[in-house]
Amino acid sequence: MKPVSQRAASLLLMLAAFLWGGSVIAQKWGVTHFPPLRLALLRGVGATLCLLPFWWGSNDRRPFKRGELPLLFSLAFLSMIGNQLANYYGLRTIPASEAGIIMGSTPVLTALLSALFFREPLTRRRTAGCLLSFIGIVLVVARPPQAQAVASWRGDLFVCLGVLSWVSYTLLARSILKEHSSLALTMATFSIGTMLIVPLAIWETAPLQSVPPSAWGALTYLILFASVIAFFAWNIGLQAVGPTRASIFSNLIPVTALVLGVVLLSETISIKQLAGMGLILVSVWMVNRREGES
C-alpha cells in the first residue's frame, strides 16, 4: 500500500487520536472491573481476531524477514506491554485527567528523540508548536489538587513508562513500514503482543468479579475502535508524515477525553480549558504545516 496524501494522513491521525481519547474513558472503566493483565489479553485476542480476515484478504501477506523479527517483537512489547499494560496499571491509581497531562509530553519527547537519534530537523516552528501544545494540554486537564483525588506516584510512573514506550514504538515502526503495509504491522503487533501477554495473564491471581454490561461495552470499544481502527489509521498516517509530525496529533487525545467527559459525565468546561484546546489545535497546524507555507 502506497503512502496516502498529506491531507489524508492528517485526517487519519486525527481519527486515531479521537478514538484513543475515547479509550481513556474506556480503559478507566475497564480496569475498574477487569484485572489489567486480563483486560490486555482480552483486548489483544479480540483485536487479532478482528484483523485476521482483513490481513488474510490483503496483498501483503509476505513473511517478515528473519532480521526483522527482533524489531517486531520489540514493537509488540512496546505497544502491548510497555504502553497498554502500563497505562492500565497507572489508570487504576490516578485520574484520567492526570494521565492526560503526562500523555501531553508525547510530541515533545518524540521530536527531541527524533532529532537526537534520527537527525530529523527540529525547526523553530516545530519546537514552538510542541511547546505550545504542551501548554495547551496543561490548561485543558490541570485542575486544583483535591484530597480525595491525590494520585499515587506509582500511577504517574506507569503512565510515564507508557508514554516512553509509545514514543519508542512510533520512532522504531517507520523502518518496518518502509517494507510492509500498516495492516501487516498492526496484525503482527497484536498477534505477537498477545502471545507475550498470555503467560503473564495465566499467573495473574486477581479474581474476576461480576462484570456489568457497560464494562463489556468498554472492552468492545477498546478492541474495535481503539485497537483495530485507530492502530491501522495511525500506522498509515505515520508512514506518510513521519513520527515527529504524527506525534503532535496525540495531543488531541486529552481534548477528546474532556469533551466526552462533558457529554457522558456532565462535566463542565472552563474558559481556561477552552483556551487550552485552542492552543492544541494551533500547535497541530504549526507542526503539520509544510515548510515555506504562510
mmCIF file with all atom_site columns, N, CA and C in Angstrom, residues 140-197:
data_model
loop_
_atom_site.group_PDB
_atom_site.id
_atom_site.type_symbol
_atom_site.label_atom_id
_atom_site.label_alt_id
_atom_site.label_comp_id
_atom_site.label_asym_id
_atom_site.label_entity_id
_atom_site.label_seq_id
_atom_site.pdbx_PDB_ins_code
_atom_site.Cartn_x
_atom_site.Cartn_y
_atom_site.Cartn_z
_atom_site.occupancy
_atom_site.B_iso_or_equiv
_atom_site.pdbx_formal_charge
_atom_site.auth_seq_id
_atom_site.auth_comp_id
_atom_site.auth_asym_id
_atom_site.auth_atom_id
_atom_site.pdbx_PDB_model_num
ATOM 1   N N  . VAL A 1 140 ? -5.830 22.363  29.579 1.00 0.00 ? 140 VAL A N  1
ATOM 2   C CA . VAL A 1 140 ? -7.038 21.562  29.394 1.00 0.00 ? 140 VAL A CA 1
ATOM 3   C C  . VAL A 1 140 ? -7.320 20.671  30.585 1.00 0.00 ? 140 VAL A C  1
ATOM 4   N N  . VAL A 1 141 ? -6.317 19.957  31.064 1.00 0.00 ? 141 VAL A N  1
ATOM 5   C CA . VAL A 1 141 ? -6.579 18.900  32.043 1.00 0.00 ? 141 VAL A CA 1
ATOM 6   C C  . VAL A 1 141 ? -6.132 19.227  33.459 1.00 0.00 ? 141 VAL A C  1
ATOM 7   N N  . ALA A 1 142 ? -5.333 20.266  33.652 1.00 0.00 ? 142 ALA A N  1
ATOM 8   C CA . ALA A 1 142 ? -4.855 20.582  35.002 1.00 0.00 ? 142 ALA A CA 1
ATOM 9   C C  . ALA A 1 142 ? -5.999 21.106  35.845 1.00 0.00 ? 142 ALA A C  1
ATOM 10  N N  . ARG A 1 143 ? -6.103 20.588  37.040 1.00 0.00 ? 143 ARG A N  1
ATOM 11  C CA . ARG A 1 143 ? -7.123 21.022  37.989 1.00 0.00 ? 143 ARG A CA 1
ATOM 12  C C  . ARG A 1 143 ? -6.484 21.196  39.356 1.00 0.00 ? 143 ARG A C  1
ATOM 13  N N  . PRO A 1 144 ? -7.074 22.022  40.200 1.00 0.00 ? 144 PRO A N  1
ATOM 14  C CA . PRO A 1 144 ? -6.542 22.149  41.567 1.00 0.00 ? 144 PRO A CA 1
ATOM 15  C C  . PRO A 1 144 ? -6.552 20.799  42.262 1.00 0.00 ? 144 PRO A C  1
ATOM 16  N N  . PRO A 1 145 ? -5.483 20.450  42.965 1.00 0.00 ? 145 PRO A N  1
ATOM 17  C CA . PRO A 1 145 ? -5.434 19.134  43.629 1.00 0.00 ? 145 PRO A CA 1
ATOM 18  C C  . PRO A 1 145 ? -6.517 19.024  44.692 1.00 0.00 ? 145 PRO A C  1
ATOM 19  N N  . GLN A 1 146 ? -7.123 17.866  44.753 1.00 0.00 ? 146 GLN A N  1
ATOM 20  C CA . GLN A 1 146 ? -8.138 17.584  45.755 1.00 0.00 ? 146 GLN A CA 1
ATOM 21  C C  . GLN A 1 146 ? -7.689 16.407  46.598 1.00 0.00 ? 146 GLN A C  1
ATOM 22  N N  . ALA A 1 147 ? -8.027 16.480  47.868 1.00 0.00 ? 147 ALA A N  1
ATOM 23  C CA . ALA A 1 147 ? -7.539 15.452  48.799 1.00 0.00 ? 147 ALA A CA 1
ATOM 24  C C  . ALA A 1 147 ? -8.003 14.066  48.398 1.00 0.00 ? 147 ALA A C  1
ATOM 25  N N  . GLN A 1 148 ? -9.245 13.960  47.899 1.00 0.00 ? 148 GLN A N  1
ATOM 26  C CA . GLN A 1 148 ? -9.753 12.634  47.570 1.00 0.00 ? 148 GLN A CA 1
ATOM 27  C C  . GLN A 1 148 ? -9.255 12.135  46.232 1.00 0.00 ? 148 GLN A C  1
ATOM 28  N N  . ALA A 1 149 ? -8.529 12.961  45.462 1.00 0.00 ? 149 ALA A N  1
ATOM 29  C CA . ALA A 1 149 ? -8.087 12.545  44.131 1.00 0.00 ? 149 ALA A CA 1
ATOM 30  C C  . ALA A 1 149 ? -6.572 12.608  43.983 1.00 0.00 ? 149 ALA A C  1
ATOM 31  N N  . VAL A 1 150 ? -5.859 12.587  45.103 1.00 0.00 ? 150 VAL A N  1
ATOM 32  C CA . VAL A 1 150 ? -4.400 12.623  45.037 1.00 0.00 ? 150 VAL A CA 1
ATOM 33  C C  . VAL A 1 150 ? -3.888 11.308  44.442 1.00 0.00 ? 150 VAL A C  1
ATOM 34  N N  . ALA A 1 151 ? -3.091 11.412  43.374 1.00 0.00 ? 151 ALA A N  1
ATOM 35  C CA . ALA A 1 151 ? -2.638 10.215  42.647 1.00 0.00 ? 151 ALA A CA 1
ATOM 36  C C  . ALA A 1 151 ? -1.413 9.620   43.314 1.00 0.00 ? 151 ALA A C  1
ATOM 37  N N  . SER A 1 152 ? -1.299 8.342   43.168 1.00 0.00 ? 152 SER A N  1
ATOM 38  C CA . SER A 1 152 ? -0.112 7.638   43.638 1.00 0.00 ? 152 SER A CA 1
ATOM 39  C C  . SER A 1 152 ? 1.043  7.897   42.693 1.00 0.00 ? 152 SER A C  1
ATOM 40  N N  . TRP A 1 153 ? 2.226  8.052   43.244 1.00 0.00 ? 153 TRP A N  1
ATOM 41  C CA . TRP A 1 153 ? 3.393  8.287   42.386 1.00 0.00 ? 153 TRP A CA 1
ATOM 42  C C  . TRP A 1 153 ? 3.656  7.079   41.495 1.00 0.00 ? 153 TRP A C  1
ATOM 43  N N  . ARG A 1 154 ? 3.244  5.915   41.942 1.00 0.00 ? 154 ARG A N  1
ATOM 44  C CA . ARG A 1 154 ? 3.422  4.734   41.103 1.00 0.00 ? 154 ARG A CA 1
ATOM 45  C C  . ARG A 1 154 ? 2.539  4.789   39.860 1.00 0.00 ? 154 ARG A C  1
ATOM 46  N N  . GLY A 1 155 ? 1.341  5.337   39.997 1.00 0.00 ? 155 GLY A N  1
ATOM 47  C CA . GLY A 1 155 ? 0.485  5.508   38.840 1.00 0.00 ? 155 GLY A CA 1
ATOM 48  C C  . GLY A 1 155 ? 1.096  6.466   37.835 1.00 0.00 ? 155 GLY A C  1
ATOM 49  N N  . ASP A 1 156 ? 1.648  7.569   38.324 1.00 0.00 ? 156 ASP A N  1
ATOM 50  C CA . ASP A 1 156 ? 2.326  8.513   37.431 1.00 0.00 ? 156 ASP A CA 1
ATOM 51  C C  . ASP A 1 156 ? 3.491  7.841   36.718 1.00 0.00 ? 156 ASP A C  1
ATOM 52  N N  . LEU A 1 157 ? 4.236  7.039   37.445 1.00 0.00 ? 157 LEU A N  1
ATOM 53  C CA . LEU A 1 157 ? 5.395  6.366   36.855 1.00 0.00 ? 157 LEU A CA 1
ATOM 54  C C  . LEU A 1 157 ? 4.962  5.387   35.771 1.00 0.00 ? 157 LEU A C  1
ATOM 55  N N  . PHE A 1 158 ? 3.870  4.665   35.996 1.00 0.00 ? 158 PHE A N  1
ATOM 56  C CA . PHE A 1 158 ? 3.375  3.733   34.986 1.00 0.00 ? 158 PHE A CA 1
ATOM 57  C C  . PHE A 1 158 ? 2.972  4.465   33.711 1.00 0.00 ? 158 PHE A C  1
ATOM 58  N N  . VAL A 1 159 ? 2.257  5.586   33.847 1.00 0.00 ? 159 VAL A N  1
ATOM 59  C CA . VAL A 1 159 ? 1.826  6.332   32.665 1.00 0.00 ? 159 VAL A CA 1
ATOM 60  C C  . VAL A 1 159 ? 3.030  6.944   31.949 1.00 0.00 ? 159 VAL A C  1
ATOM 61  N N  . CYS A 1 160 ? 4.034  7.405   32.701 1.00 0.00 ? 160 CYS A N  1
ATOM 62  C CA . CYS A 1 160 ? 5.269  7.901   32.080 1.00 0.00 ? 160 CYS A CA 1
ATOM 63  C C  . CYS A 1 160 ? 5.940  6.795   31.277 1.00 0.00 ? 160 CYS A C  1
ATOM 64  N N  . LEU A 1 161 ? 5.953  5.600   31.822 1.00 0.00 ? 161 LEU A N  1
ATOM 65  C CA . LEU A 1 161 ? 6.510  4.458   31.101 1.00 0.00 ? 161 LEU A CA 1
ATOM 66  C C  . LEU A 1 161 ? 5.709  4.173   29.840 1.00 0.00 ? 161 LEU A C  1
ATOM 67  N N  . GLY A 1 162 ? 4.383  4.311   29.935 1.00 0.00 ? 162 GLY A N  1
ATOM 68  C CA . GLY A 1 162 ? 3.544  4.122   28.764 1.00 0.00 ? 162 GLY A CA 1
ATOM 69  C C  . GLY A 1 162 ? 3.832  5.136   27.671 1.00 0.00 ? 162 GLY A C  1
ATOM 70  N N  . VAL A 1 163 ? 4.054  6.389   28.049 1.00 0.00 ? 163 VAL A N  1
ATOM 71  C CA . VAL A 1 163 ? 4.387  7.430   27.071 1.00 0.00 ? 163 VAL A CA 1
ATOM 72  C C  . VAL A 1 163 ? 5.715  7.137   26.402 1.00 0.00 ? 163 VAL A C  1
ATOM 73  N N  . LEU A 1 164 ? 6.725  6.789   27.181 1.00 0.00 ? 164 LEU A N  1
ATOM 74  C CA . LEU A 1 164 ? 8.039  6.477   26.625 1.00 0.00 ? 164 LEU A CA 1
ATOM 75  C C  . LEU A 1 164 ? 7.964  5.281   25.687 1.00 0.00 ? 164 LEU A C  1
ATOM 76  N N  . SER A 1 165 ? 7.162  4.283   26.042 1.00 0.00 ? 165 SER A N  1
ATOM 77  C CA . SER A 1 165 ? 7.016  3.106   25.190 1.00 0.00 ? 165 SER A CA 1
ATOM 78  C C  . SER A 1 165 ? 6.342  3.468   23.870 1.00 0.00 ? 165 SER A C  1
ATOM 79  N N  . TRP A 1 166 ? 5.320  4.322   23.925 1.00 0.00 ? 166 TRP A N  1
ATOM 80  C CA . TRP A 1 166 ? 4.627  4.687   22.697 1.00 0.00 ? 166 TRP A CA 1
ATOM 81  C C  . TRP A 1 166 ? 5.513  5.538   21.782 1.00 0.00 ? 166 TRP A C  1
ATOM 82  N N  . VAL A 1 167 ? 6.281  6.436   22.372 1.00 0.00 ? 167 VAL A N  1
ATOM 83  C CA . VAL A 1 167 ? 7.218  7.236   21.580 1.00 0.00 ? 167 VAL A CA 1
ATOM 84  C C  . VAL A 1 167 ? 8.237  6.314   20.906 1.00 0.00 ? 167 VAL A C  1
ATOM 85  N N  . SER A 1 168 ? 8.743  5.340   21.641 1.00 0.00 ? 168 SER A N  1
ATOM 86  C CA . SER A 1 168 ? 9.709  4.395   21.075 1.00 0.00 ? 168 SER A CA 1
ATOM 87  C C  . SER A 1 168 ? 9.081  3.585   19.951 1.00 0.00 ? 168 SER A C  1
ATOM 88  N N  . TYR A 1 169 ? 7.827  3.154   20.137 1.00 0.00 ? 169 TYR A N  1
ATOM 89  C CA . TYR A 1 169 ? 7.117  2.418   19.088 1.00 0.00 ? 169 TYR A CA 1
ATOM 90  C C  . TYR A 1 169 ? 6.992  3.274   17.824 1.00 0.00 ? 169 TYR A C  1
ATOM 91  N N  . THR A 1 170 ? 6.589  4.529   18.000 1.00 0.00 ? 170 THR A N  1
ATOM 92  C CA . THR A 1 170 ? 6.393  5.421   16.852 1.00 0.00 ? 170 THR A CA 1
ATOM 93  C C  . THR A 1 170 ? 7.690  5.635   16.092 1.00 0.00 ? 170 THR A C  1
ATOM 94  N N  . LEU A 1 171 ? 8.794  5.782   16.799 1.00 0.00 ? 171 LEU A N  1
ATOM 95  C CA . LEU A 1 171 ? 10.073 6.028   16.150 1.00 0.00 ? 171 LEU A CA 1
ATOM 96  C C  . LEU A 1 171 ? 10.607 4.786   15.447 1.00 0.00 ? 171 LEU A C  1
ATOM 97  N N  . LEU A 1 172 ? 10.443 3.627   16.068 1.00 0.00 ? 172 LEU A N  1
ATOM 98  C CA . LEU A 1 172 ? 11.009 2.405   15.510 1.00 0.00 ? 172 LEU A CA 1
ATOM 99  C C  . LEU A 1 172 ? 10.142 1.794   14.418 1.00 0.00 ? 172 LEU A C  1
ATOM 100 N N  . ALA A 1 173 ? 8.848  2.071   14.445 1.00 0.00 ? 173 ALA A N  1
ATOM 101 C CA . ALA A 1 173 ? 7.942  1.424   13.497 1.00 0.00 ? 173 ALA A CA 1
ATOM 102 C C  . ALA A 1 173 ? 8.183  1.871   12.061 1.00 0.00 ? 173 ALA A C  1
ATOM 103 N N  . ARG A 1 174 ? 8.737  3.050   11.861 1.00 0.00 ? 174 ARG A N  1
ATOM 104 C CA . ARG A 1 174 ? 8.844  3.556   10.493 1.00 0.00 ? 174 ARG A CA 1
ATOM 105 C C  . ARG A 1 174 ? 9.793  2.720   9.631  1.00 0.00 ? 174 ARG A C  1
ATOM 106 N N  . SER A 1 175 ? 10.749 2.046   10.246 1.00 0.00 ? 175 SER A N  1
ATOM 107 C CA . SER A 1 175 ? 11.643 1.205   9.449  1.00 0.00 ? 175 SER A CA 1
ATOM 108 C C  . SER A 1 175 ? 10.903 -0.009  8.909  1.00 0.00 ? 175 SER A C  1
ATOM 109 N N  . ILE A 1 176 ? 9.978  -0.582  9.697  1.00 0.00 ? 176 ILE A N  1
ATOM 110 C CA . ILE A 1 176 ? 9.163  -1.698  9.222  1.00 0.00 ? 176 ILE A CA 1
ATOM 111 C C  . ILE A 1 176 ? 8.192  -1.235  8.146  1.00 0.00 ? 176 ILE A C  1
ATOM 112 N N  . LEU A 1 177 ? 7.648  -0.030  8.309  1.00 0.00 ? 177 LEU A N  1
ATOM 113 C CA . LEU A 1 177 ? 6.663  0.484   7.370  1.00 0.00 ? 177 LEU A CA 1
ATOM 114 C C  . LEU A 1 177 ? 7.264  0.817   6.009  1.00 0.00 ? 177 LEU A C  1
ATOM 115 N N  . LYS A 1 178 ? 8.565  0.843   5.917  1.00 0.00 ? 178 LYS A N  1
ATOM 116 C CA . LYS A 1 178 ? 9.201  1.051   4.613  1.00 0.00 ? 178 LYS A CA 1
ATOM 117 C C  . LYS A 1 178 ? 9.088  -0.188  3.733  1.00 0.00 ? 178 LYS A C  1
ATOM 118 N N  . GLU A 1 179 ? 8.933  -1.351  4.357  1.00 0.00 ? 179 GLU A N  1
ATOM 119 C CA . GLU A 1 179 ? 8.899  -2.615  3.618  1.00 0.00 ? 179 GLU A CA 1
ATOM 120 C C  . GLU A 1 179 ? 7.545  -3.318  3.676  1.00 0.00 ? 179 GLU A C  1
ATOM 121 N N  . HIS A 1 180 ? 6.715  -2.973  4.673  1.00 0.00 ? 180 HIS A N  1
ATOM 122 C CA . HIS A 1 180 ? 5.447  -3.671  4.852  1.00 0.00 ? 180 HIS A CA 1
ATOM 123 C C  . HIS A 1 180 ? 4.324  -2.661  5.057  1.00 0.00 ? 180 HIS A C  1
ATOM 124 N N  . SER A 1 181 ? 3.099  -3.113  4.841  1.00 0.00 ? 181 SER A N  1
ATOM 125 C CA . SER A 1 181 ? 1.944  -2.243  4.983  1.00 0.00 ? 181 SER A CA 1
ATOM 126 C C  . SER A 1 181 ? 1.603  -2.016  6.452  1.00 0.00 ? 181 SER A C  1
ATOM 127 N N  . SER A 1 182 ? 0.795  -0.974  6.690  1.00 0.00 ? 182 SER A N  1
ATOM 128 C CA . SER A 1 182 ? 0.356  -0.691  8.055  1.00 0.00 ? 182 SER A CA 1
ATOM 129 C C  . SER A 1 182 ? -0.516 -1.819  8.597  1.00 0.00 ? 182 SER A C  1
ATOM 130 N N  . LEU A 1 183 ? -1.293 -2.477  7.724  1.00 0.00 ? 183 LEU A N  1
ATOM 131 C CA . LEU A 1 183 ? -2.117 -3.602  8.167  1.00 0.00 ? 183 LEU A CA 1
ATOM 132 C C  . LEU A 1 183 ? -1.255 -4.763  8.630  1.00 0.00 ? 183 LEU A C  1
ATOM 133 N N  . ALA A 1 184 ? -0.180 -5.053  7.891  1.00 0.00 ? 184 ALA A N  1
ATOM 134 C CA . ALA A 1 184 ? 0.716  -6.143  8.280  1.00 0.00 ? 184 ALA A CA 1
ATOM 135 C C  . ALA A 1 184 ? 1.383  -5.850  9.618  1.00 0.00 ? 184 ALA A C  1
ATOM 136 N N  . LEU A 1 185 ? 1.801  -4.594  9.814  1.00 0.00 ? 185 LEU A N  1
ATOM 137 C CA . LEU A 1 185 ? 2.444  -4.231  11.083 1.00 0.00 ? 185 LEU A CA 1
ATOM 138 C C  . LEU A 1 185 ? 1.454  -4.304  12.233 1.00 0.00 ? 185 LEU A C  1
ATOM 139 N N  . THR A 1 186 ? 0.237  -3.800  12.019 1.00 0.00 ? 186 THR A N  1
ATOM 140 C CA . THR A 1 186 ? -0.770 -3.836  13.080 1.00 0.00 ? 186 THR A CA 1
ATOM 141 C C  . THR A 1 186 ? -1.106 -5.268  13.464 1.00 0.00 ? 186 THR A C  1
ATOM 142 N N  . MET A 1 187 ? -1.257 -6.138  12.455 1.00 0.00 ? 187 MET A N  1
ATOM 143 C CA . MET A 1 187 ? -1.557 -7.548  12.706 1.00 0.00 ? 187 MET A CA 1
ATOM 144 C C  . MET A 1 187 ? -0.424 -8.203  13.479 1.00 0.00 ? 187 MET A C  1
ATOM 145 N N  . ALA A 1 188 ? 0.812  -7.940  13.080 1.00 0.00 ? 188 ALA A N  1
ATOM 146 C CA . ALA A 1 188 ? 1.963  -8.531  13.771 1.00 0.00 ? 188 ALA A CA 1
ATOM 147 C C  . ALA A 1 188 ? 2.073  -8.008  15.195 1.00 0.00 ? 188 ALA A C  1
ATOM 148 N N  . THR A 1 189 ? 1.813  -6.714  15.375 1.00 0.00 ? 189 THR A N  1
ATOM 149 C CA . THR A 1 189 ? 1.915  -6.111  16.710 1.00 0.00 ? 189 THR A CA 1
ATOM 150 C C  . THR A 1 189 ? 0.963  -6.783  17.689 1.00 0.00 ? 189 THR A C  1
ATOM 151 N N  . PHE A 1 190 ? -0.292 -6.946  17.284 1.00 0.00 ? 190 PHE A N  1
ATOM 152 C CA . PHE A 1 190 ? -1.287 -7.503  18.203 1.00 0.00 ? 190 PHE A CA 1
ATOM 153 C C  . PHE A 1 190 ? -1.125 -9.009  18.388 1.00 0.00 ? 190 PHE A C  1
ATOM 154 N N  . SER A 1 191 ? -0.816 -9.729  17.322 1.00 0.00 ? 191 SER A N  1
ATOM 155 C CA . SER A 1 191 ? -0.689 -11.175 17.456 1.00 0.00 ? 191 SER A CA 1
ATOM 156 C C  . SER A 1 191 ? 0.519  -11.544 18.311 1.00 0.00 ? 191 SER A C  1
ATOM 157 N N  . ILE A 1 192 ? 1.661  -10.910 18.060 1.00 0.00 ? 192 ILE A N  1
ATOM 158 C CA . ILE A 1 192 ? 2.860  -11.196 18.857 1.00 0.00 ? 192 ILE A CA 1
ATOM 159 C C  . ILE A 1 192 ? 2.687  -10.682 20.281 1.00 0.00 ? 192 ILE A C  1
ATOM 160 N N  . GLY A 1 193 ? 2.154  -9.462  20.400 1.00 0.00 ? 193 GLY A N  1
ATOM 161 C CA . GLY A 1 193 ? 1.966  -8.892  21.736 1.00 0.00 ? 193 GLY A CA 1
ATOM 162 C C  . GLY A 1 193 ? 1.026  -9.716  22.589 1.00 0.00 ? 193 GLY A C  1
ATOM 163 N N  . THR A 1 194 ? -0.023 -10.256 21.977 1.00 0.00 ? 194 THR A N  1
ATOM 164 C CA . THR A 1 194 ? -0.955 -11.105 22.723 1.00 0.00 ? 194 THR A CA 1
ATOM 165 C C  . THR A 1 194 ? -0.272 -12.364 23.224 1.00 0.00 ? 194 THR A C  1
ATOM 166 N N  . MET A 1 195 ? 0.580  -12.969 22.399 1.00 0.00 ? 195 MET A N  1
ATOM 167 C CA . MET A 1 195 ? 1.321  -14.154 22.840 1.00 0.00 ? 195 MET A CA 1
ATOM 168 C C  . MET A 1 195 ? 2.253  -13.825 24.004 1.00 0.00 ? 195 MET A C  1
ATOM 169 N N  . LEU A 1 196 ? 2.812  -12.611 24.008 1.00 0.00 ? 196 LEU A N  1
ATOM 170 C CA . LEU A 1 196 ? 3.686  -12.215 25.107 1.00 0.00 ? 196 LEU A CA 1
ATOM 171 C C  . LEU A 1 196 ? 2.909  -12.041 26.415 1.00 0.00 ? 196 LEU A C  1
ATOM 172 N N  . ILE A 1 197 ? 1.635  -11.659 26.311 1.00 0.00 ? 197 ILE A N  1
ATOM 173 C CA . ILE A 1 197 ? 0.827  -11.402 27.499 1.00 0.00 ? 197 ILE A CA 1
ATOM 174 C C  . ILE A 1 197 ? 0.260  -12.688 28.085 1.00 0.00 ? 197 ILE A C  1
#
